[in-house]
Short mmCIF file of C-alpha atoms in Angstrom, two decimals:
data_model
loop_
_atom_site.label_atom_id
_atom_site.label_comp_id
_atom_site.label_asym_id
_atom_site.label_seq_id
_atom_site.Cartn_x
_atom_site.Cartn_y
_atom_site.Cartn_z
CA TYR A 368 87.75 79.94 63.38
CA PRO A 369 87.14 83.23 61.66
CA ASP A 370 83.33 83.06 62.07
CA ILE A 371 83.33 82.82 65.87
CA GLN A 372 82.10 85.85 67.75
CA LEU A 373 83.36 86.20 71.33
CA HIS A 374 81.27 88.21 73.79
CA LEU A 375 82.59 88.45 77.38
CA ILE A 376 80.19 89.08 80.26
CA GLU A 377 81.12 89.83 83.87
CA MET A 378 78.48 89.17 86.51
CA LEU A 379 77.93 87.13 89.63
CA SER A 380 77.62 83.33 89.38
CA GLY A 381 73.88 83.16 90.04
CA HIS A 382 73.13 85.33 87.04
CA LEU A 383 75.60 83.46 84.85
CA ALA A 384 73.99 80.13 85.82
CA THR A 385 70.58 81.51 84.88
CA GLN A 386 71.87 82.61 81.50
CA LEU A 387 73.60 79.26 80.99
CA ASN A 388 70.37 77.39 81.81
CA ALA A 389 68.45 79.64 79.42
CA ARG A 390 71.08 78.96 76.72
CA GLN A 391 71.83 82.67 76.47
CA ILE A 392 75.54 81.89 76.94
CA ASP A 393 77.59 78.81 76.07
CA LEU A 394 80.30 78.85 78.75
CA ALA A 395 80.66 80.24 82.26
CA VAL A 396 83.09 80.17 85.17
CA LEU A 397 80.90 79.76 88.27
CA PHE A 398 81.50 79.89 91.99
CA GLN A 399 79.28 76.95 92.84
CA LEU A 400 77.77 74.14 90.80
CA GLU A 401 73.99 74.30 90.75
CA GLY A 402 71.91 72.23 88.36
CA GLY A 403 75.06 70.91 86.76
CA LYS A 404 73.51 67.65 85.56
CA ARG A 405 72.87 69.34 82.21
CA TRP A 406 76.39 70.68 81.93
CA SER A 407 79.88 69.34 81.40
CA VAL A 408 81.73 70.54 84.52
CA THR A 409 85.47 70.82 85.27
CA PRO A 410 86.54 72.08 88.73
CA LEU A 411 89.17 74.82 88.43
CA LEU A 412 90.20 75.55 92.02
CA ASP A 413 89.25 75.67 95.69
CA GLU A 414 89.24 79.11 97.21
CA LYS A 415 89.15 80.53 100.71
CA LEU A 416 86.55 83.02 101.86
CA PHE A 417 87.55 86.12 103.78
CA VAL A 418 85.70 88.56 106.02
CA ILE A 419 86.66 92.06 104.93
CA CYS A 420 85.90 94.89 107.34
CA SER A 421 87.32 97.96 108.97
CA PRO A 422 89.55 97.15 111.93
CA HIS A 423 87.56 99.82 113.80
CA LEU A 424 84.26 97.98 113.36
CA PRO A 425 82.91 96.99 116.79
CA ASP A 426 83.17 93.22 117.31
CA ALA A 427 85.30 92.82 114.17
CA PRO A 428 86.71 89.29 113.97
CA GLN A 429 90.29 89.00 115.17
CA GLY A 430 92.96 86.51 114.23
CA PRO A 431 93.74 84.45 111.14
CA ARG A 432 90.61 82.24 111.24
CA VAL A 433 86.95 83.19 111.59
CA GLN A 434 84.18 80.93 112.84
CA MET A 435 80.53 81.48 111.94
CA ALA A 436 79.83 82.45 115.55
CA ASP A 437 82.44 85.24 115.18
CA LEU A 438 80.21 86.88 112.59
CA GLY A 439 77.46 87.31 115.18
CA GLN A 440 75.53 90.45 114.41
CA LEU A 441 78.15 92.07 112.20
CA PRO A 442 76.54 94.18 109.45
CA LEU A 443 77.05 92.10 106.31
CA VAL A 444 77.01 93.09 102.66
CA MET A 445 76.21 90.04 100.54
CA PRO A 446 75.20 89.15 97.02
CA SER A 447 71.51 88.48 96.39
CA ALA A 448 69.88 85.09 96.87
CA GLN A 449 70.51 83.97 93.26
CA HIS A 450 74.27 83.94 93.81
CA GLY A 451 75.97 80.64 94.69
CA LEU A 452 78.09 82.26 97.40
CA ARG A 453 74.98 83.56 99.13
CA SER A 454 73.44 80.06 99.13
CA THR A 455 76.61 78.59 100.59
CA LEU A 456 76.84 81.23 103.32
CA MET A 457 73.15 80.98 104.24
CA ALA A 458 73.49 77.19 104.59
CA ALA A 459 76.50 77.68 106.88
CA PHE A 460 74.59 80.19 109.02
CA GLU A 461 71.65 77.80 109.25
CA ARG A 462 73.87 74.86 110.27
CA SER A 463 75.36 77.08 112.98
CA GLY A 464 71.92 78.14 114.22
CA LEU A 465 72.67 81.78 113.39
CA THR A 466 70.77 84.45 111.49
CA PRO A 467 73.02 86.84 109.55
CA ASN A 468 72.61 90.61 109.85
CA ILE A 469 72.43 91.42 106.14
CA ILE A 470 72.26 95.18 105.70
CA MET A 471 72.72 95.33 101.94
CA GLU A 472 72.56 93.08 98.87
CA VAL A 473 74.87 93.88 95.97
CA ASP A 474 75.16 91.95 92.71
CA GLY A 475 78.20 93.58 91.16
CA LEU A 476 81.69 92.67 92.32
CA ALA A 477 83.15 96.19 91.99
CA VAL A 478 80.20 97.72 93.88
CA LEU A 479 80.35 94.93 96.48
CA MET A 480 84.04 95.58 97.17
CA ASN A 481 83.44 99.35 97.37
CA ALA A 482 80.55 98.84 99.81
CA VAL A 483 82.87 97.51 102.50
#
């Protein structure tokens, strides 16, 4: 296929889904399926979520498993509302009757990891 041009884009799932819906890209690897009725979808893997914080943070979760209630009023850095992970987390907070303490929204993975 000598006439194929490959252009790689790295961004959070919400933005990739928007570009996929707008037909600006042809293929994406997404965190969460949203609006997938128009797409051919193949699940790749299940992944665990982790709370990453300083061990010196007051009320930092302890132990190998974290419950939503353990997050309490921890200062959270999350992706913006367009991101699939954010939607999933907000739904979990709502089911638990909790309101997250979101102190910052970051839409770039490298910046997000550096923020914590």
